[in-house]
PDB file of C-alpha atoms and ligand atoms in Angstrom:
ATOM      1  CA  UNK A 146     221.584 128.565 144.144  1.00 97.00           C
ATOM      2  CA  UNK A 147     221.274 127.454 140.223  1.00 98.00           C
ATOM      3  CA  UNK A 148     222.345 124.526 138.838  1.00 98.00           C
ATOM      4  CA  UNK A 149     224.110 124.767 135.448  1.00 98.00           C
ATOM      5  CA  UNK A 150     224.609 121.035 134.160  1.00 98.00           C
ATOM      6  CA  UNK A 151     227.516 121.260 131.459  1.00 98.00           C
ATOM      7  CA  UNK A 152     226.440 118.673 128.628  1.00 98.00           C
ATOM      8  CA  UNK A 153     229.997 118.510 127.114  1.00 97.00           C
ATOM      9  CA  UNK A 154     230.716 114.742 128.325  1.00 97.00           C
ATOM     10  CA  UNK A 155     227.729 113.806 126.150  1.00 98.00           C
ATOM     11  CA  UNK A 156     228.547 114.904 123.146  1.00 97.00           C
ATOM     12  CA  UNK A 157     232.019 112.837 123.792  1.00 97.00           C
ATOM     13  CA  UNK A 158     230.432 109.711 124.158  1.00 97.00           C
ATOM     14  CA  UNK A 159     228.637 110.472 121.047  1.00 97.00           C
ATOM     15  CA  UNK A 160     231.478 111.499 119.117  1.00 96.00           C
ATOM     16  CA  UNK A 161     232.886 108.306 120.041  1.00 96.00           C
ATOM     17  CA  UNK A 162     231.246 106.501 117.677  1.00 95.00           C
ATOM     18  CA  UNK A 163     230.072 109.007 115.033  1.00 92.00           C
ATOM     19  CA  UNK A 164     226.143 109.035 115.296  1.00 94.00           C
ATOM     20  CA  UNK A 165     223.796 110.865 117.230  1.00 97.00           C
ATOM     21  CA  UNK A 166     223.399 108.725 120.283  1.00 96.00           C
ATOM     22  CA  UNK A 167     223.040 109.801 122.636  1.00 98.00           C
ATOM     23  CA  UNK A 168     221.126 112.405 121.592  1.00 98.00           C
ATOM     24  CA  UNK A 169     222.822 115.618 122.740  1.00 98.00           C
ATOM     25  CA  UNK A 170     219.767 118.059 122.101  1.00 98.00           C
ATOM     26  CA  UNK A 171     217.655 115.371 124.056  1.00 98.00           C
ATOM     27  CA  UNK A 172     219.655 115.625 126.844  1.00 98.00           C
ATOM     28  CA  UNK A 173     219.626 119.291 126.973  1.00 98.00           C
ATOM     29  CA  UNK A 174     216.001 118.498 127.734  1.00 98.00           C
ATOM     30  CA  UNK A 175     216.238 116.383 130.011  1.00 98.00           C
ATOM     31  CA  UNK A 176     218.804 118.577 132.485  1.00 98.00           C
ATOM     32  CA  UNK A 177     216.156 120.954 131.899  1.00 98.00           C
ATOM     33  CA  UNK A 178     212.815 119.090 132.996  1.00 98.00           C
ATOM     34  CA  UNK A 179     214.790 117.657 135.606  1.00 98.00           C
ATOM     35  CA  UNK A 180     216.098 120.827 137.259  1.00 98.00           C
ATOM     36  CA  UNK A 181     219.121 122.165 135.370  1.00 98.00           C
ATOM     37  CA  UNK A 182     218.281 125.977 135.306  1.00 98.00           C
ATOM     38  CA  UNK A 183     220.474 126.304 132.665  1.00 98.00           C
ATOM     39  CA  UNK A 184     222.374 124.101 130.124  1.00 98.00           C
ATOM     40  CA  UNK A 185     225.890 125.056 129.454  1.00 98.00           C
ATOM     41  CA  UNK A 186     228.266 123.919 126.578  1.00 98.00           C
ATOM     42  CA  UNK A 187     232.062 124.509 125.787  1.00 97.00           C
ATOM     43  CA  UNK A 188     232.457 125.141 122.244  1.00 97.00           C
ATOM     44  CA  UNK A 189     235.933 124.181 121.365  1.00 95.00           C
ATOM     45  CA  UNK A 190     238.326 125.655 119.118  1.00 94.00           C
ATOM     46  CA  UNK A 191     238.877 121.827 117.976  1.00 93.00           C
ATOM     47  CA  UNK A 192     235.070 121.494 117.950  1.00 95.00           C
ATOM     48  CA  UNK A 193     236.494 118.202 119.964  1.00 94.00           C
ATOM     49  CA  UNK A 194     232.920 117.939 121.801  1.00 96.00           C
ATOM     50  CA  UNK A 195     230.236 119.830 121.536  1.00 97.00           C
ATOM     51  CA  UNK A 196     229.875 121.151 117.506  1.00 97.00           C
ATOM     52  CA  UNK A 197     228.320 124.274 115.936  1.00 98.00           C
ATOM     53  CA  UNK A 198     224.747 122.475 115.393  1.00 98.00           C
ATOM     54  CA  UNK A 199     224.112 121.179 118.651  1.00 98.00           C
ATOM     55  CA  UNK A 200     224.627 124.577 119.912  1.00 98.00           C
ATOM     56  CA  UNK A 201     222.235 126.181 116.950  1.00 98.00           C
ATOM     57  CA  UNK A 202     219.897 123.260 118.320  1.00 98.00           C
ATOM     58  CA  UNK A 203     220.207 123.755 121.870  1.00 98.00           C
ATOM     59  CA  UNK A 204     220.022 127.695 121.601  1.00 97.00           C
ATOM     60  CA  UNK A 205     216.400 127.340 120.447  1.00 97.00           C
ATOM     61  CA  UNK A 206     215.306 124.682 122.380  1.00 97.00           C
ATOM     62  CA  UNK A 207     212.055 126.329 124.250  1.00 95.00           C
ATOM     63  CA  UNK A 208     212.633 127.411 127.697  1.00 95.00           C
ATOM     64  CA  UNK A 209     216.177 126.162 127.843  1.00 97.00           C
ATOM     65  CA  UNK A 210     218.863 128.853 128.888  1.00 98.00           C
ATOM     66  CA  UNK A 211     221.842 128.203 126.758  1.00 98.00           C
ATOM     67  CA  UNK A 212     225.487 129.075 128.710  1.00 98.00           C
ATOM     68  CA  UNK A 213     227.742 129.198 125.694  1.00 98.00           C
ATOM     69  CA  UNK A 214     231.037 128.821 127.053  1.00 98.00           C
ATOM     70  CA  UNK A 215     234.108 129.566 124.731  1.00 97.00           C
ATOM     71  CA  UNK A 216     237.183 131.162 124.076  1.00 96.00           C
ATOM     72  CA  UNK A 217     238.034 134.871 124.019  1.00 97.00           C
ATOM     73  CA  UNK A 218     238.729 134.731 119.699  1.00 96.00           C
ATOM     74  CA  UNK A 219     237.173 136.625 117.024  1.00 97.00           C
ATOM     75  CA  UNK A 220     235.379 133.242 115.950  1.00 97.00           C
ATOM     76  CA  UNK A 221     233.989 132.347 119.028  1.00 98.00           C
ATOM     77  CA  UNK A 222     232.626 136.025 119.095  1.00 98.00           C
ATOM     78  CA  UNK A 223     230.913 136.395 116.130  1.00 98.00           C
ATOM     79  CA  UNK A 224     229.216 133.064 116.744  1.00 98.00           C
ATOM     80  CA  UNK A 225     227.772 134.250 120.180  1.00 98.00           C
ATOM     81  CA  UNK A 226     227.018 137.763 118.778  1.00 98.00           C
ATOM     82  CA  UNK A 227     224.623 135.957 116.071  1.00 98.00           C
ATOM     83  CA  UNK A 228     223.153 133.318 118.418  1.00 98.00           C
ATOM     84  CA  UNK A 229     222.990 135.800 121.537  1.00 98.00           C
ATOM     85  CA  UNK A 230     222.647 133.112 124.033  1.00 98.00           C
ATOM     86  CA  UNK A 231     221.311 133.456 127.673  1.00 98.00           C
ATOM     87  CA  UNK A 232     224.996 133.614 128.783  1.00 98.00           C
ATOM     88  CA  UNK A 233     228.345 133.530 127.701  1.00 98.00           C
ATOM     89  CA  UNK A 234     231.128 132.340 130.111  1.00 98.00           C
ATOM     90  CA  UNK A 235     234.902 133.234 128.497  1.00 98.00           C
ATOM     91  CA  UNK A 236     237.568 130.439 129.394  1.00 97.00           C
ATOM     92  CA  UNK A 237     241.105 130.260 128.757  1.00 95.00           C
ATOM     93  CA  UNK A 238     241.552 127.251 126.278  1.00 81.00           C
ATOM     94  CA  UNK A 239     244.456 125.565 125.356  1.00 75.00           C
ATOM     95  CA  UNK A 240     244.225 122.904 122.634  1.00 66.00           C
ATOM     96  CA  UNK A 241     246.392 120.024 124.510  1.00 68.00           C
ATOM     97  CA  UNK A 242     244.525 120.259 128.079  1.00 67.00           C
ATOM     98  CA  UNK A 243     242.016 117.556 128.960  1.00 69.00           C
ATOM     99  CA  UNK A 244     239.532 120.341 130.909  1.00 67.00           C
ATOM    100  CA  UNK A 245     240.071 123.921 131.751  1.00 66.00           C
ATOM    101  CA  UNK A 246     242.876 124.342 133.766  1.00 71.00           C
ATOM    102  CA  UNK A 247     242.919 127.698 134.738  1.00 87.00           C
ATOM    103  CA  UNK A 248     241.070 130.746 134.988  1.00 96.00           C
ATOM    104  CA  UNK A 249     240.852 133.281 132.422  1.00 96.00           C
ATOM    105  CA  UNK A 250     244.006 135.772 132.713  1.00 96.00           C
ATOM    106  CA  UNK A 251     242.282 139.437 132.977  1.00 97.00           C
ATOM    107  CA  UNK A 252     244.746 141.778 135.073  1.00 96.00           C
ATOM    108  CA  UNK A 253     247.565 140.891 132.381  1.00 95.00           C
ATOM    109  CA  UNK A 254     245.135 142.257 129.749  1.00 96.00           C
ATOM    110  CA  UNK A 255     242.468 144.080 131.111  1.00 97.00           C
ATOM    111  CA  UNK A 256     241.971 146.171 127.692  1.00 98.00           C
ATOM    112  CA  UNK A 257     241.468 143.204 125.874  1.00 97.00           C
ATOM    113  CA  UNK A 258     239.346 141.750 127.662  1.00 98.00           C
ATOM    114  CA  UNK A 259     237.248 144.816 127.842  1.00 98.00           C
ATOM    115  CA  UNK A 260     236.813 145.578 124.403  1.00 98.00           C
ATOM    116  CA  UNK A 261     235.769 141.668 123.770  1.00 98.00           C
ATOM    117  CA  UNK A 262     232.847 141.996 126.811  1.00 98.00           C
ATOM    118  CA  UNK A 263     231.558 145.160 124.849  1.00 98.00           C
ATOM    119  CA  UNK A 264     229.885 144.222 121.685  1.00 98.00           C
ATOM    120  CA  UNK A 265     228.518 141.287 123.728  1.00 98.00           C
ATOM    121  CA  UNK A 266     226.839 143.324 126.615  1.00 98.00           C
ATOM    122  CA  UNK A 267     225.843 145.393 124.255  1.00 98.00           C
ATOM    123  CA  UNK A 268     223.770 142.629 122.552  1.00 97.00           C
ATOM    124  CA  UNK A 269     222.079 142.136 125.699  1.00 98.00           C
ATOM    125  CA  UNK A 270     224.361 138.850 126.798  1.00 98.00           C
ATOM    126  CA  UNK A 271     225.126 137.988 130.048  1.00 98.00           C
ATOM    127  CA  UNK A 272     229.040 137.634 130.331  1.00 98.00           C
ATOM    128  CA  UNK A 273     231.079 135.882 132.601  1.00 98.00           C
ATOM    129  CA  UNK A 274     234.180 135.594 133.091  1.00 98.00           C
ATOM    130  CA  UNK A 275     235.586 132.213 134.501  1.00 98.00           C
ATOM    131  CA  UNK A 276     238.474 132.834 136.909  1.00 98.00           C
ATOM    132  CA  UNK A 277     240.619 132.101 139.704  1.00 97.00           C
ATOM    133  CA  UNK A 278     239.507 132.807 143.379  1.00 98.00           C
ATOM    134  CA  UNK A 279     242.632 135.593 143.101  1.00 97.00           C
ATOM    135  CA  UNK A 280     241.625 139.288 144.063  1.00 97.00           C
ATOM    136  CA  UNK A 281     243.785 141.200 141.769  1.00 97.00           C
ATOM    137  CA  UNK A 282     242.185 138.526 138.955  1.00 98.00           C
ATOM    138  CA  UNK A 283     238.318 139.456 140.856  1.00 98.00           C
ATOM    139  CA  UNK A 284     239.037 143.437 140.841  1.00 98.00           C
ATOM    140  CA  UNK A 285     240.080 143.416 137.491  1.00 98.00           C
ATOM    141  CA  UNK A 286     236.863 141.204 135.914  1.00 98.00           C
ATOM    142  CA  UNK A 287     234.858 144.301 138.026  1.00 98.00           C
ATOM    143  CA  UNK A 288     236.117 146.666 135.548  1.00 98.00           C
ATOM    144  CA  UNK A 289     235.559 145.303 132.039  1.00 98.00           C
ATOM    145  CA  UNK A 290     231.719 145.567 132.117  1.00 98.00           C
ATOM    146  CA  UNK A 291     231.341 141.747 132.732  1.00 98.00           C
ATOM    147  CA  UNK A 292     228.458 141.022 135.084  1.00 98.00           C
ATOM    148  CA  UNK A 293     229.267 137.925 136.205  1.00 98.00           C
ATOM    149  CA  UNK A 294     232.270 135.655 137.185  1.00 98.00           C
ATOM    150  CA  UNK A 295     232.534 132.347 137.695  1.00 98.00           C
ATOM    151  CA  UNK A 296     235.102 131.295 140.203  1.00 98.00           C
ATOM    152  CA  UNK A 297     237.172 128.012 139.283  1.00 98.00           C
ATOM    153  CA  UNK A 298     236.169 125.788 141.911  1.00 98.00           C
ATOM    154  CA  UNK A 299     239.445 123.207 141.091  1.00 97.00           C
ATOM    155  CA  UNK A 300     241.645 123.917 143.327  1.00 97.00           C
ATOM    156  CA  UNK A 301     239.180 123.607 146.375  1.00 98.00           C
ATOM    157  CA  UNK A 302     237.946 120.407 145.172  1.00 98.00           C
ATOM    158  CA  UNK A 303     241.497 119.125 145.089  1.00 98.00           C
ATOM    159  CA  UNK A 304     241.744 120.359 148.601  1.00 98.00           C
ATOM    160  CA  UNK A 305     238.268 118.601 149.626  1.00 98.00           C
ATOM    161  CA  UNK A 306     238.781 116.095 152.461  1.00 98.00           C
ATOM    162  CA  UNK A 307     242.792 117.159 153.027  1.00 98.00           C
ATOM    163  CA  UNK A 308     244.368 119.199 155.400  1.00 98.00           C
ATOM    164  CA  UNK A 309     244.677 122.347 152.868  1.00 98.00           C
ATOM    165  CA  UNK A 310     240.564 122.173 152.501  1.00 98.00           C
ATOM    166  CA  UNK A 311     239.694 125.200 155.155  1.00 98.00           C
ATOM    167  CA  UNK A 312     242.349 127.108 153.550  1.00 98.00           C
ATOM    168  CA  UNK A 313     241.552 126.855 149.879  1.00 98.00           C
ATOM    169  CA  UNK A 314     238.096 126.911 150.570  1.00 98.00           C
ATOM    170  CA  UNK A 315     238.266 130.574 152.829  1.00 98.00           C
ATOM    171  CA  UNK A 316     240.249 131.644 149.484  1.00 97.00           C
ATOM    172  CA  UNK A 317     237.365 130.744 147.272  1.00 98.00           C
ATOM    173  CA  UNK A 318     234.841 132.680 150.209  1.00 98.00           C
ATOM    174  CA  UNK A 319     236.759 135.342 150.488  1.00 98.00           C
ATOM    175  CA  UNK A 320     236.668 136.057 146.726  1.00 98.00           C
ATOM    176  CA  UNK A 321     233.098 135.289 146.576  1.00 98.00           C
ATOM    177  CA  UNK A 322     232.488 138.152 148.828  1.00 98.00           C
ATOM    178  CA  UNK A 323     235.219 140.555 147.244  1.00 98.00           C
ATOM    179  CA  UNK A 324     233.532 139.985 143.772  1.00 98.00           C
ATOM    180  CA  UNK A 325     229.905 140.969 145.497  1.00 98.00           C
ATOM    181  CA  UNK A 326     230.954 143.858 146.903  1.00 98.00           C
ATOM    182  CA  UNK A 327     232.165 144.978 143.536  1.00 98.00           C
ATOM    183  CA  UNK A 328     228.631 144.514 142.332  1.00 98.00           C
ATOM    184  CA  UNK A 329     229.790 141.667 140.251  1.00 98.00           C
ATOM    185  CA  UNK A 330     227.257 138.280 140.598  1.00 98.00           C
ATOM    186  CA  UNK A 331     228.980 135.421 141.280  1.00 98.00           C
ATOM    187  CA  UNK A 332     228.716 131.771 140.092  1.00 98.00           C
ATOM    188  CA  UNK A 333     231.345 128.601 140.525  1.00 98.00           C
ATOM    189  CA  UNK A 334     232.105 125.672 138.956  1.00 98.00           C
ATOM    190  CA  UNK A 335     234.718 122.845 137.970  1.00 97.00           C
ATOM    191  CA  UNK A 336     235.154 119.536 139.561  1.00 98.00           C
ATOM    192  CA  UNK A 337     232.396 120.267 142.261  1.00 98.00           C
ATOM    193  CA  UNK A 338     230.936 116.787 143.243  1.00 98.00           C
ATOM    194  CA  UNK A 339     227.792 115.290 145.062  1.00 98.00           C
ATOM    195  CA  UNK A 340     230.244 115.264 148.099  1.00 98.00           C
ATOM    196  CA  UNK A 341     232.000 118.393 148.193  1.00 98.00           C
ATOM    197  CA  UNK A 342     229.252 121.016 146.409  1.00 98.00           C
ATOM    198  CA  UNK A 343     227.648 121.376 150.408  1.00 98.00           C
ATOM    199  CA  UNK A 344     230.402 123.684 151.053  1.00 98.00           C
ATOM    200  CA  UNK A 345     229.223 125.756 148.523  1.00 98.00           C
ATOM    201  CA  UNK A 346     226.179 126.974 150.645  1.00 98.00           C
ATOM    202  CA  UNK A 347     228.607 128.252 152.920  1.00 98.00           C
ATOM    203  CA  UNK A 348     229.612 131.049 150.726  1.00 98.00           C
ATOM    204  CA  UNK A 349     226.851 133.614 150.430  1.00 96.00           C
ATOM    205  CA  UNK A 350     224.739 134.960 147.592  1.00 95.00           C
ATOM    206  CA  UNK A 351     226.449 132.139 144.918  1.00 98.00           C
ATOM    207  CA  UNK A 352     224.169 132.290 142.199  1.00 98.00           C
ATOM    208  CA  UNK A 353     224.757 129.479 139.945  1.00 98.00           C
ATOM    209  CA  UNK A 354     227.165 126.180 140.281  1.00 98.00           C
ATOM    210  CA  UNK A 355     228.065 124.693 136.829  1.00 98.00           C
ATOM    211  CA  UNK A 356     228.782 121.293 137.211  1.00 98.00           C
ATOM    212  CA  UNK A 357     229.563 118.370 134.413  1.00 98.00           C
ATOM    213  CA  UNK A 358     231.650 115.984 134.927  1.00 98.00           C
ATOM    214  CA  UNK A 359     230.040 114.340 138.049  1.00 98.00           C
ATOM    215  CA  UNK A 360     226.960 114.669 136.961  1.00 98.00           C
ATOM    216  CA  UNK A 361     227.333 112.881 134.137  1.00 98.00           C
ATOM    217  CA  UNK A 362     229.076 110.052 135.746  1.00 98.00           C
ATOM    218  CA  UNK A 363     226.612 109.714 137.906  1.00 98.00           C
ATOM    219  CA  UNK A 364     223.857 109.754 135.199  1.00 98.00           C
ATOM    220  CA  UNK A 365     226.249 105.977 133.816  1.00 97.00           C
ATOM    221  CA  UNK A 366     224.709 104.779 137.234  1.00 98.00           C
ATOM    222  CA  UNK A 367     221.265 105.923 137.684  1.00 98.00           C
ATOM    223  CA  UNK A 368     220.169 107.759 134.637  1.00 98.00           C
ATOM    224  CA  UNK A 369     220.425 111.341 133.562  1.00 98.00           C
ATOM    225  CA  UNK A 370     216.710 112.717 135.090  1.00 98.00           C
ATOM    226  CA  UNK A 371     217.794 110.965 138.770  1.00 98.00           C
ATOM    227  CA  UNK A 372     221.628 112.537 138.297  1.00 98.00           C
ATOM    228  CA  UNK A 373     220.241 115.377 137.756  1.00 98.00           C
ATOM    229  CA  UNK A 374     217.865 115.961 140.193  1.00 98.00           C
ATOM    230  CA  UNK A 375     220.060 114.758 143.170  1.00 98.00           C
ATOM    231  CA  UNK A 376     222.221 117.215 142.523  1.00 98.00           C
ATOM    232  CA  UNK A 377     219.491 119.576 142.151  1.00 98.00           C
ATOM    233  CA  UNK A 378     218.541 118.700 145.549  1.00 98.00           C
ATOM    234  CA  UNK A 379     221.876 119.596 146.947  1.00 98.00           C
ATOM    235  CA  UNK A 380     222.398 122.583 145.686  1.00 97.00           C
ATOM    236  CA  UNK A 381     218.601 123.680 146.629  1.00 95.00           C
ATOM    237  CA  UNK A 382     217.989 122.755 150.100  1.00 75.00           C
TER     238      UNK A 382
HETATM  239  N1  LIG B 482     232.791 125.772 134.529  1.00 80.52           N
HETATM  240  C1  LIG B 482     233.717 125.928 133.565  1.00 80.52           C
HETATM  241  C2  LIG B 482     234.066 127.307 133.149  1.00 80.52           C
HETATM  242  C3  LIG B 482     234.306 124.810 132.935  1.00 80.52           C
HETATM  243  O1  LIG B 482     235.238 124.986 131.979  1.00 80.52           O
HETATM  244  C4  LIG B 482     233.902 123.529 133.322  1.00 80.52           C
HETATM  245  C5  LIG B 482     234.485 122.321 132.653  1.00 80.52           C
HETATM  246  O2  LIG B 482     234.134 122.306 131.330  1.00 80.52           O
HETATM  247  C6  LIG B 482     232.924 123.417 134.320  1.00 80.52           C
HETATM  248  C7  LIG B 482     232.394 124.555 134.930  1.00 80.52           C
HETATM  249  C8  LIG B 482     232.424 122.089 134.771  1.00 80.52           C
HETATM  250  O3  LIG B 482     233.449 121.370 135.373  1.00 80.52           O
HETATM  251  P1  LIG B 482     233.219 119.858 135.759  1.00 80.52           P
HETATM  252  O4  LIG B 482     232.979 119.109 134.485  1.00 80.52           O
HETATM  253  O5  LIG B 482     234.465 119.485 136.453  1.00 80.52           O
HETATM  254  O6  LIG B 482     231.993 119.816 136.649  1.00 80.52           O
END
């Protein structure tokens, strides 16, 4: 499996107090000399993290594959079809929530979401689409050119250590697998944690975990390079 590190949470602490430290860019580079195989950032509607620059920055940063997470709006489009990242994933966003909360509705509006994909696979992106472990949600992501998903991961690491674990977790397998046969690659991510990402090696042929939060919480206690590369070492043995 790959590890994504989602950079976000830095670019909060720096916003915090207005300058550039820490250096969001340099931490980019250090996820990646570490062992993040690829760096991803959320590009807000509010711009309330990460802004336009560090994602011009990070984009040409050598050797660095950029995950340019976003919104499924015309703005957000144009900006990935002129920086044609490494990836893009497309989230649902709402301006009051805290995180994603939800995956990306694509049944409900399968059309849309197909002619949005289009100009991007066309550009030679690699698109994602970040939903639910739901099969109606899986089968429909299988038909709008997409060649990836990402399945949220929240709900099973709310379940982690309960009595609704085994459940939530076959859910998230069972998708995993649905989504494969479908031909569609599958990655996961949100709220996956130095404890409860083992269970990920459970589910087959996962091909990238995008993790943020943790790791950067971690990083407050040991430093970015060892955060990093601990969970690197999870997620790789
Ligand atoms: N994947 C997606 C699509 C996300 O929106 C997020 C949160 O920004 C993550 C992964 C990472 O989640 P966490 O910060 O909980 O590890």
């Amino acid at each position: 499996m790959l590890l994504g590190v989602n950079i976000d949470h830095t670019a909060t602490l720096r916003n915090a107090r207005g300058g550039n430290d820490p250096d969001v860019v340099m931490c980019a580079r250090v996820c990646k000399e570490y062992g993040a195989d690829s760096i991803t950032v959320h590009l807000r509607e509010d711009r309330r993290h990460i802004k336009d620059e560090d994602v011009r920055a990070i984009r040409v940063l050598p050797r660095v594959k950029m995950n340019l997470e976003m919104a499924m709006t015309d703005e957000m489009q144009k900006i990935a079809l002129e920086l044609r990242p490494y990836a893009v994933c497309i989230v649902p966003e709402n301006r009051k929530e805290i995180t994603t909360e939800g995956g990306l509705e694509v049944k409900n509006q399968l059309q849309r979401v197909k002619d949005f994909v289009k100009p991007l696979v066309e550009k030679g992106i690699n698109v994602s689409l970040f939903i639910d472990p739901d099969i109606h949600q899986v089968s429909a992501a299988a038909q709008t050119g997409a060649q990836y998903i990402e399945l949220h991961t929240g709900r099973y690491a709310e379940a982690f250590g309960t009595d609704r674990e085994q459940e939530v977790f076959e859910e998230l397998k069972g998708s995993a697998v649905f989504a494969q046969n479908l031909n569609l690659t599958v990655n996961a991510g949100h709220g996956l944690t130095y404890d409860n990402v083992s269970r990920m090696h459970e589910i087959p042929n996962l091909y990238e975990l995008n993790i943020g939060h943790s790791i950067i919480c971690r990083a407050v206690m040991v430093g970015l390079p060892q955060a990093v590369k601990e969970m690197k070492e999870l997620i790789t043995k």
